[in-house]
Coordinates of C-alpha atoms in Angstrom, one line a residue:
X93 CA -6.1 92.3 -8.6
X94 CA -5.3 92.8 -12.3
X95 CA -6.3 89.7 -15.0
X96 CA -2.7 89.0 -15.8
X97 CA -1.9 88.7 -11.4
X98 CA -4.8 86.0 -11.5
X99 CA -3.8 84.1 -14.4
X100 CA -0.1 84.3 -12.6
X101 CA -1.5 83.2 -9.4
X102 CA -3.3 80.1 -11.7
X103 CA -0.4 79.2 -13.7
X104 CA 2.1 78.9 -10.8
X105 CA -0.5 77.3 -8.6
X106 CA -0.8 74.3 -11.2
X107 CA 3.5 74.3 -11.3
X108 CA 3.7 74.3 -7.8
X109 CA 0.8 71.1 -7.8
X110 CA 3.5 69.8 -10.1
X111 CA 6.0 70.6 -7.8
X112 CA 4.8 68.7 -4.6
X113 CA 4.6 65.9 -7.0
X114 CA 7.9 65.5 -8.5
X115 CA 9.2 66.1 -4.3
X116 CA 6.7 63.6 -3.4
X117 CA 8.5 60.8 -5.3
X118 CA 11.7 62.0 -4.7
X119 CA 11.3 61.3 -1.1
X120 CA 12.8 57.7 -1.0
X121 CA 16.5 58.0 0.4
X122 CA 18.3 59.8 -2.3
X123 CA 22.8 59.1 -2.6
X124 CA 24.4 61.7 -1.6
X125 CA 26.6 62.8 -4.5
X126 CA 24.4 62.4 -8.4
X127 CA 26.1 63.0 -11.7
X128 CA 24.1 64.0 -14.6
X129 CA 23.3 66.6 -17.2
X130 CA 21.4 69.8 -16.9
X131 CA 19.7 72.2 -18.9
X132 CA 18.1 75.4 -18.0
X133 CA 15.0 77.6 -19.1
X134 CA 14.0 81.4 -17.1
X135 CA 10.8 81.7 -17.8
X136 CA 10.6 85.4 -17.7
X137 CA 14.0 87.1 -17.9
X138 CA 17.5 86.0 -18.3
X139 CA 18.9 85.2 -14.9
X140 CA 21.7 86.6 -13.8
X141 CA 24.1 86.4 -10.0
X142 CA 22.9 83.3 -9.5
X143 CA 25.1 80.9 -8.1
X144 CA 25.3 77.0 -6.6
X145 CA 27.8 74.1 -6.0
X146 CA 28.8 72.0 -8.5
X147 CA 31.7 69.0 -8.3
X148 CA 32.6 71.3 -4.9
X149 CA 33.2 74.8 -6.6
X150 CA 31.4 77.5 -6.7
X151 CA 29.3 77.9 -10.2
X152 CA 27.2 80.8 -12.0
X153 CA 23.9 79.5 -13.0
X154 CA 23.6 80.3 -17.0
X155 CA 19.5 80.4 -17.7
X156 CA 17.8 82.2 -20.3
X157 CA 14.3 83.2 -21.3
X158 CA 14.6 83.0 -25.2
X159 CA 15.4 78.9 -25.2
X160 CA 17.4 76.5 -23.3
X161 CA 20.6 76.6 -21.9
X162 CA 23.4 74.4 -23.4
X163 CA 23.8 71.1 -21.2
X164 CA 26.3 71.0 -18.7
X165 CA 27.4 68.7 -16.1
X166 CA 26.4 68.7 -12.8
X167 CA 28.1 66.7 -9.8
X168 CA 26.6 67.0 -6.4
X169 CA 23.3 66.8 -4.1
X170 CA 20.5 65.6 -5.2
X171 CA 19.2 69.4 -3.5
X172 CA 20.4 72.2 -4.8
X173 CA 20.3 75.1 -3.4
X174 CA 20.7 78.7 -5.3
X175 CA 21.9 81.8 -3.4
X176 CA 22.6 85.4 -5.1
X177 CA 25.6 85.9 -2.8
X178 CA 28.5 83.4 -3.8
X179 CA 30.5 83.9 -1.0
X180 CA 27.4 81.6 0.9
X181 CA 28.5 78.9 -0.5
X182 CA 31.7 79.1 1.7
X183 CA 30.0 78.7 4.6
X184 CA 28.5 75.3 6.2
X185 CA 25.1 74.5 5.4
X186 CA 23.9 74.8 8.4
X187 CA 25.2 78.8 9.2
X188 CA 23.9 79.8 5.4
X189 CA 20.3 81.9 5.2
X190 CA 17.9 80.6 3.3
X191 CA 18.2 79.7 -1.0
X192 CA 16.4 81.7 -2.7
X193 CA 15.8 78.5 -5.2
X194 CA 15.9 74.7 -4.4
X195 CA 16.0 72.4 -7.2
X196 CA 15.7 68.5 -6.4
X197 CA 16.9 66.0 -8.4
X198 CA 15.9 62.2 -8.5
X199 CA 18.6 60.0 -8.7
X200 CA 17.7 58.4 -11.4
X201 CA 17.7 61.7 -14.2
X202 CA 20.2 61.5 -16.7
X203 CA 19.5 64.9 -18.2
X204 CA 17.3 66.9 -16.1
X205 CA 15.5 70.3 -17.7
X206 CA 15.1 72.9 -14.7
X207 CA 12.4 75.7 -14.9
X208 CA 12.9 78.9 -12.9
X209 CA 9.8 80.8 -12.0
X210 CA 10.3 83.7 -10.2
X211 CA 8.4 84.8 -7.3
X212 CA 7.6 88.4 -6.0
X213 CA 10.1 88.6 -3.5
X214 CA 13.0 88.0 -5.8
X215 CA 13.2 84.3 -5.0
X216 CA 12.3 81.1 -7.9
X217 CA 10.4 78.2 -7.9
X218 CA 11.9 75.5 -9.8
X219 CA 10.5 73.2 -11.7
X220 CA 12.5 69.6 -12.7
X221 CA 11.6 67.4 -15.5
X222 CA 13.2 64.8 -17.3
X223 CA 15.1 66.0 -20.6
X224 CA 16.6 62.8 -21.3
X225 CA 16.0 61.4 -25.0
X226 CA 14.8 58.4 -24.2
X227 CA 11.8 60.2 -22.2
X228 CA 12.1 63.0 -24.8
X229 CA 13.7 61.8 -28.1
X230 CA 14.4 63.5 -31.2
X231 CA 11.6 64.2 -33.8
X232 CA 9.1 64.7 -31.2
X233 CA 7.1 67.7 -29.4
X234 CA 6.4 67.4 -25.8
X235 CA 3.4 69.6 -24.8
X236 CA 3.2 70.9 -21.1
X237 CA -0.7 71.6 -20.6
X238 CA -0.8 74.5 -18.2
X239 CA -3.8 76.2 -19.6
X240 CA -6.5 74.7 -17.0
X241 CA -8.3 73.5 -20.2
X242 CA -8.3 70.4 -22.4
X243 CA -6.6 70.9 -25.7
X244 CA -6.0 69.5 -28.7
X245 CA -3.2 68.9 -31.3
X246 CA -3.4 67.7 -34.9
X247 CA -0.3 66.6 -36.6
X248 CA 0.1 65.9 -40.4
X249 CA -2.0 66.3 -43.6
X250 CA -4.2 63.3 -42.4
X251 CA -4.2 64.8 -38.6
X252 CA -3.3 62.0 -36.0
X253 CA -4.9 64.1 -33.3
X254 CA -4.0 63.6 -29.4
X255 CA -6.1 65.4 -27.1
X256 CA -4.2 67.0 -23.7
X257 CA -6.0 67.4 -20.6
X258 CA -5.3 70.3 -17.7
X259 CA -2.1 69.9 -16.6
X260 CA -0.8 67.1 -18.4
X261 CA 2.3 66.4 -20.2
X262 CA 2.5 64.7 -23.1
X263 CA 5.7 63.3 -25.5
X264 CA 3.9 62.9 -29.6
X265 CA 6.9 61.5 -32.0
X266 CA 7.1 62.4 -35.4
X267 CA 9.3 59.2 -36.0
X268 CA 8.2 58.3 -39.6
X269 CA 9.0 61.6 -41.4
X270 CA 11.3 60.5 -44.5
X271 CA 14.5 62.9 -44.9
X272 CA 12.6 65.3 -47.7
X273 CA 9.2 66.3 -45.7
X274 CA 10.1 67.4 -42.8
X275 CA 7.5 70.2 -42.6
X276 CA 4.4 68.9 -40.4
X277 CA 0.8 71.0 -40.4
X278 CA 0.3 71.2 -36.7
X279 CA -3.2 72.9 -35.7
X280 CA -4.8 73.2 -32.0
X281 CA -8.0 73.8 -30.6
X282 CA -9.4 74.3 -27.4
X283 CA -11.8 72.8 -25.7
X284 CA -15.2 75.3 -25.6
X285 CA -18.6 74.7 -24.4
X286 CA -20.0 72.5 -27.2
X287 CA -17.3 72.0 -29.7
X288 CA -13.2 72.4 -30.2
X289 CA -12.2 76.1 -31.4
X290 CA -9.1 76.2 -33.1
X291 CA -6.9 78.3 -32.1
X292 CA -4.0 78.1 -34.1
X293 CA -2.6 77.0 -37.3
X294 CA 0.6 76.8 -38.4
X295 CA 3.8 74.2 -40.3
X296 CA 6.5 73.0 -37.7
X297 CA 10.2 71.3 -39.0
X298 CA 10.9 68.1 -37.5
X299 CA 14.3 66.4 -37.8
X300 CA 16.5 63.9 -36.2
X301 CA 18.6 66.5 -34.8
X302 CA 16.2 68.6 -33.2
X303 CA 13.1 68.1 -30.3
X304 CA 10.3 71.3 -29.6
X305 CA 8.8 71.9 -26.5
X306 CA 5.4 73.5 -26.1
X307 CA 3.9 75.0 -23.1
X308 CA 0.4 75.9 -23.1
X309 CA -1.0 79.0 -21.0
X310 CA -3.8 81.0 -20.1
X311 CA -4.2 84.1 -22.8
X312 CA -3.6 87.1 -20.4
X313 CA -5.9 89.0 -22.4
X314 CA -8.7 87.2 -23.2
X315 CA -10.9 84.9 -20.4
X316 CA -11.2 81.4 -21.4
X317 CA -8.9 81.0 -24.1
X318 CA -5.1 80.1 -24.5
X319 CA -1.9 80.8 -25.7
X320 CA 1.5 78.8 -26.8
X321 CA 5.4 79.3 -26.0
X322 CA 7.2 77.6 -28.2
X323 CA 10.9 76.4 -27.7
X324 CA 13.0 74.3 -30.5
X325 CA 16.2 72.7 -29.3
X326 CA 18.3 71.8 -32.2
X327 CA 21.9 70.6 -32.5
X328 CA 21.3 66.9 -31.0
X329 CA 23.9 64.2 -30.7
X330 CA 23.2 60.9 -31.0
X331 CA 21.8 59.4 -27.9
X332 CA 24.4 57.2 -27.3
X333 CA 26.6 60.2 -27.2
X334 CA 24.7 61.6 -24.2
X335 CA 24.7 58.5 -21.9
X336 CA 28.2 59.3 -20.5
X337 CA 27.4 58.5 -16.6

């Protein structure tokens, strides 16, 4: 088995741990119709002939690997279910074959972000996490710690530093930033044997109007060490503007 199968094999195996989780809790009796936002992320490839229910029609799922999708509405069961052959979604539940992705949605997301991780047999594993600005507000990084390692991130010229341990999720604010200095030095290091290695340096915008994700992952090429996806949503509204349900 090649280096970059195993770190695959590791990486999904802590999303699928975070997976059982997020179903675990959504266990309690769900409604049977939700209204809320989504958003969408592919992690490896634009998806394409994808298709679900939404407000009872029939709807192309719009996901690409490059950033997040715009938000959209989404009226239906808490479950949804993803088949590459629209015409499935014409028949009863019971006489369709199996999705080839299942997202579920607790009741009480207002905006939920959905991952789509594909599998080898052409089917996705979906990840669901809260993409709401009160969770995740404006002026802030949330880090997804996927690495297997602890990490650590320093923010500002003073560093405010907030360690992140193996597959941990974490929301830091950037709330006092005056209008004119927006630029923040962001640097992060990685946990080693004795002491932190840093691993990367660089100077990040922050703004009312914008949010960055960060995922942190094993370096394919290199045992033992880490490497960063980075994805800026800009564009905001006010978050009174997005509490419409």
């Amino acid at each position: 088995m090649s280096l970059h199968a195993k770190i695959n094999r590791s990486y999904y195996a802590v999303l699928f741990t975070l997976l059982v989780t997020i179903l675990a809790a959504a266990a309690q009796e769900a409604p049977a119709t939700i209204r809320l936002q989504l958003s969408t992320l592919a992690w490896e490839k634009p998806i394409k002939g994808l298709y679900f229910q939404n407000a009872g029609k029939a709807e192309e799922l719009k996901a690409y690997s490059g950033g997040f999708s715009m938000p959209f509405s989404y009226e239906g069961d808490p479950i949804i279910r993803f088949y590459s052959d629209i015409e499935t979604l014409t028949l009863p539940l019971e006489e369709r074959p199996p999705p080839i992705g299942i997202a579920q949605l607790l009741p009480s997301l207002k905006h939920a972000l959905l991952i789509f991780l594909p599998r080898g047999d052409a089917s996705y594993q979906i990840l669901t996490h809260d993409f709401s600005q009160e969770i995740f507000p404006p002026n802030s990084c949330r880090i997804f710690n996927f690495s297997g390692m602890r990490v650590v991130f320093a923010f500002g010229d003073k560093p405010i530093t907030q360690a992140i341990d193996p597959n941990e999720i974490t929301v830091i604010a950037q709330n006092d930033l005056a209008d004119h200095n927006q630029m923040v030095k962001v640097q992060l290091a990685q946990e080693g044997q004795e002491t932190l290695r840093l691993v990367y340096r660089s100077t990040w915008r922050f703004d009312d109007q914008a949010r960055t994700s960060v995922f942190i992952l094993p370096a394919p090429n290199e045992h033992g060490s880490v490497k960063m996806r980075k994805f800026v949503q800009r564009g905001l509204r006010p978050r009174e503007e997005m509490n419409h349900y």
